[in-house]
Amino acid sequence: LESSLLTQPWASVRFGESTFLAKVFFGDTGYILLISDLSSVWYESADAKAVEQRSKELNKRLTVHVSSFLNRLRNLMCPLLAGQLDATTAFSCHRSPRGLSLHVKSELAGLPFYWDFHCCPAPLEMVFRHLVRPLIQMNLALQRQVQELSSLLLQKDAEIEDYRDSGATLSRDRLQTEPFKEEMFQQNFLAEVRTGAS
């Protein structure tokens, strides 16, 4: 389940006044949920036995196969992560020192449908695998991209300067641009990053 979760994208979700990042994977015999408020990271992994037991506790009037239950949970969670809220489904969360509980209230076959995700603090290795490492890799990729684009802009400025030295002029003044100043660009970029982090 966790290896499949690695391929899932993070999504921003809001419960009441709190905003979280979350990702989830539903298989045929269980699910795994990872959720973070960027201060803490919680997760829950549940196999078919745990899903069956909890479904009996929360939905005594419903008798459905575990795979159908998992499919219903998938159909409730995926729209939430895609930012498409269903008016018939309510989500709420509760934080405690032991973890985070995510409560779901909906309907299934005309009957009330309830589910609780009981998330505990995620192990450090899981946080690193799903959050820290991808962020570092993305940061390095963006740094390389910025360096390549800066180099390309400097080359373009040199090319334009060469055209000007040869007597070429612009047909339209509005196309004229200022030369790219790499140092000023880096300073502005770092200032924006600091502002965004504070």
Coordinates of C-alpha atoms in Angstrom, one line a residue:
L1 CA 0.0 0.0 0.0
E2 CA 2.7 2.5 0.9
S3 CA 4.6 2.0 -2.3
S4 CA 1.4 2.7 -4.2
L5 CA 0.9 5.8 -2.0
L6 CA 4.2 7.2 -3.3
T7 CA 2.7 7.6 -6.7
Q8 CA -0.3 9.7 -5.4
P9 CA -0.1 13.5 -5.5
W10 CA -0.5 15.7 -2.5
A11 CA -3.7 17.7 -2.3
S12 CA -4.8 20.7 -0.2
V13 CA -7.9 20.0 1.9
R14 CA -9.7 22.2 4.4
F15 CA -11.6 21.0 7.5
G16 CA -13.3 23.9 9.3
E17 CA -10.6 26.5 9.9
S18 CA -7.7 24.1 9.4
T19 CA -5.9 23.4 6.1
F20 CA -4.0 20.2 5.5
L21 CA -2.0 18.4 2.8
A22 CA -3.3 14.9 2.2
K23 CA -2.8 11.9 0.0
V24 CA -4.6 8.5 0.0
F25 CA -4.5 5.2 -1.8
F26 CA -7.3 2.7 -1.8
G27 CA -6.6 -0.9 -2.8
D28 CA -8.9 -3.9 -3.1
T29 CA -8.0 -5.0 0.4
G30 CA -7.2 -1.9 2.4
Y31 CA -6.1 1.8 2.3
I32 CA -3.4 4.1 3.5
L33 CA -3.9 7.8 4.3
L34 CA -1.2 10.4 4.9
I35 CA -2.1 13.9 6.1
S36 CA -0.1 16.9 7.4
D37 CA -0.6 20.4 8.6
L38 CA 3.1 21.0 7.9
S39 CA 3.8 20.9 11.6
S40 CA 2.9 17.3 12.1
V41 CA 2.3 14.3 9.8
W42 CA -0.2 11.6 10.6
Y43 CA -1.1 8.4 8.8
E44 CA -3.4 5.4 8.9
S45 CA -3.0 2.1 7.2
A46 CA -5.9 -0.3 7.4
D47 CA -6.2 -3.8 6.0
A48 CA -9.5 -5.7 5.0
K49 CA -9.9 -7.1 8.6
A50 CA -9.6 -3.6 10.2
V51 CA -12.0 -2.1 7.6
E52 CA -14.6 -4.9 8.2
Q53 CA -14.4 -4.5 12.0
R54 CA -14.7 -0.7 11.9
S55 CA -17.5 -0.8 9.4
K56 CA -19.5 -3.1 11.7
E57 CA -19.0 -0.8 14.7
L58 CA -19.9 2.4 12.8
N59 CA -22.6 1.1 10.4
K60 CA -24.6 -1.6 12.1
R61 CA -27.5 -1.3 9.6
L62 CA -25.2 -1.8 6.6
T63 CA -24.0 -5.1 5.3
V64 CA -21.7 -4.8 2.4
H65 CA -18.5 -6.5 1.2
V66 CA -15.2 -4.9 2.3
S67 CA -14.3 -4.2 -1.4
S68 CA -17.6 -2.3 -1.8
F69 CA -16.9 -0.4 1.4
L70 CA -13.5 0.6 0.2
N71 CA -14.9 1.6 -3.1
R72 CA -17.4 3.9 -1.3
L73 CA -14.6 5.5 0.7
R74 CA -12.6 6.0 -2.4
N75 CA -15.6 7.7 -4.1
L76 CA -15.9 10.0 -1.0
M77 CA -12.3 10.9 -0.6
C78 CA -11.1 11.3 -4.2
P79 CA -13.6 14.2 -4.9
L80 CA -12.5 15.9 -1.6
L81 CA -8.8 15.7 -2.7
A82 CA -9.8 17.1 -6.1
G83 CA -11.6 20.1 -4.5
Q84 CA -15.0 18.9 -5.5
L85 CA -17.2 18.9 -2.3
D86 CA -20.3 16.8 -2.2
A87 CA -23.2 18.5 -0.4
T88 CA -24.4 15.1 1.0
T89 CA -21.0 14.4 2.6
A90 CA -19.6 16.1 5.7
F91 CA -15.9 15.9 6.8
S92 CA -14.6 17.0 10.2
C93 CA -11.3 16.4 12.1
H94 CA -10.2 16.3 15.6
R95 CA -6.6 16.6 16.8
S96 CA -5.3 15.1 20.1
P97 CA -1.9 14.4 21.6
R98 CA -2.3 10.8 20.3
G99 CA -3.1 11.7 16.7
L100 CA -5.7 13.0 14.3
S101 CA -9.2 11.6 13.7
L102 CA -11.0 12.4 10.4
H103 CA -14.8 11.8 10.6
V104 CA -16.9 11.2 7.5
K105 CA -20.7 11.3 7.4
S106 CA -22.5 10.4 4.2
E107 CA -25.1 8.0 2.8
L108 CA -25.0 4.6 1.2
A109 CA -28.0 2.9 -0.4
G110 CA -30.3 5.4 1.3
L111 CA -28.8 4.7 4.8
P112 CA -26.5 6.9 6.9
F113 CA -22.8 6.0 6.3
Y114 CA -20.1 6.8 8.8
W115 CA -16.4 6.4 8.8
D116 CA -13.5 7.4 11.0
F117 CA -9.9 7.5 10.0
H118 CA -7.8 7.1 13.1
C119 CA -4.4 8.6 12.2
C120 CA -1.3 8.3 14.4
P121 CA 2.0 10.2 14.0
A122 CA 3.8 9.0 11.0
P123 CA 7.3 7.4 11.4
L124 CA 10.2 9.6 10.5
E125 CA 11.1 7.3 7.5
M126 CA 7.6 7.7 6.1
V127 CA 7.8 11.5 6.4
F128 CA 11.1 11.6 4.7
R129 CA 10.0 9.3 1.9
H130 CA 6.7 11.1 1.1
L131 CA 7.4 14.7 2.0
V132 CA 11.1 15.6 2.7
R133 CA 12.8 13.8 -0.2
P134 CA 10.3 14.8 -2.9
L135 CA 10.5 18.5 -1.7
I136 CA 14.3 18.4 -1.8
Q137 CA 14.3 16.7 -5.3
M138 CA 11.8 19.3 -6.6
N139 CA 13.9 22.2 -5.1
L140 CA 17.0 20.9 -6.8
A141 CA 15.2 20.4 -10.1
L142 CA 13.8 24.0 -9.9
Q143 CA 17.3 25.4 -9.0
R144 CA 18.7 23.6 -12.1
Q145 CA 15.9 25.0 -14.2
V146 CA 16.4 28.6 -12.9
Q147 CA 20.2 28.3 -13.7
E148 CA 19.5 27.1 -17.2
L149 CA 16.9 29.8 -17.8
S150 CA 19.3 32.5 -16.4
S151 CA 22.1 31.2 -18.7
L152 CA 19.7 31.3 -21.7
L153 CA 18.6 34.9 -20.9
L154 CA 22.2 36.0 -20.6
Q155 CA 23.0 34.4 -24.0
K156 CA 19.9 36.1 -25.5
D157 CA 21.0 39.5 -24.2
A158 CA 24.5 38.9 -25.7
E159 CA 22.8 37.9 -29.0
I160 CA 20.6 41.1 -29.0
E161 CA 23.6 43.2 -28.2
D162 CA 25.4 41.7 -31.1
Y163 CA 22.5 42.6 -33.4
R164 CA 22.5 46.1 -32.1
D165 CA 26.2 46.5 -32.7
S166 CA 25.6 45.4 -36.3
G167 CA 23.1 48.2 -36.7
A168 CA 19.9 46.2 -36.3
T169 CA 16.9 48.1 -34.8
L170 CA 13.5 47.0 -33.5
S171 CA 10.5 47.4 -35.7
R172 CA 8.3 48.1 -32.6
D173 CA 9.6 49.9 -29.6
R174 CA 7.3 48.0 -27.2
L175 CA 9.3 44.9 -27.9
Q176 CA 12.4 46.4 -26.3
T177 CA 13.4 44.7 -23.0
E178 CA 15.9 45.5 -20.3
P179 CA 19.0 43.4 -20.0
F180 CA 18.6 40.5 -17.6
K181 CA 20.4 41.2 -14.3
E182 CA 21.1 37.8 -12.7
E183 CA 22.2 39.1 -9.3
M184 CA 19.1 41.3 -8.9
F185 CA 16.8 38.4 -10.0
Q186 CA 18.4 36.1 -7.3
Q187 CA 18.0 38.8 -4.6
N188 CA 14.3 39.3 -5.5
F189 CA 13.7 35.6 -5.7
L190 CA 15.2 35.0 -2.2
A191 CA 13.2 38.0 -0.8
E192 CA 10.0 36.4 -2.2
V193 CA 10.9 33.0 -0.7
R194 CA 11.5 34.6 2.8
T195 CA 8.2 36.5 2.6
G196 CA 6.3 33.4 1.6
A197 CA 7.8 31.4 4.5
S198 CA 7.0 34.0 7.1

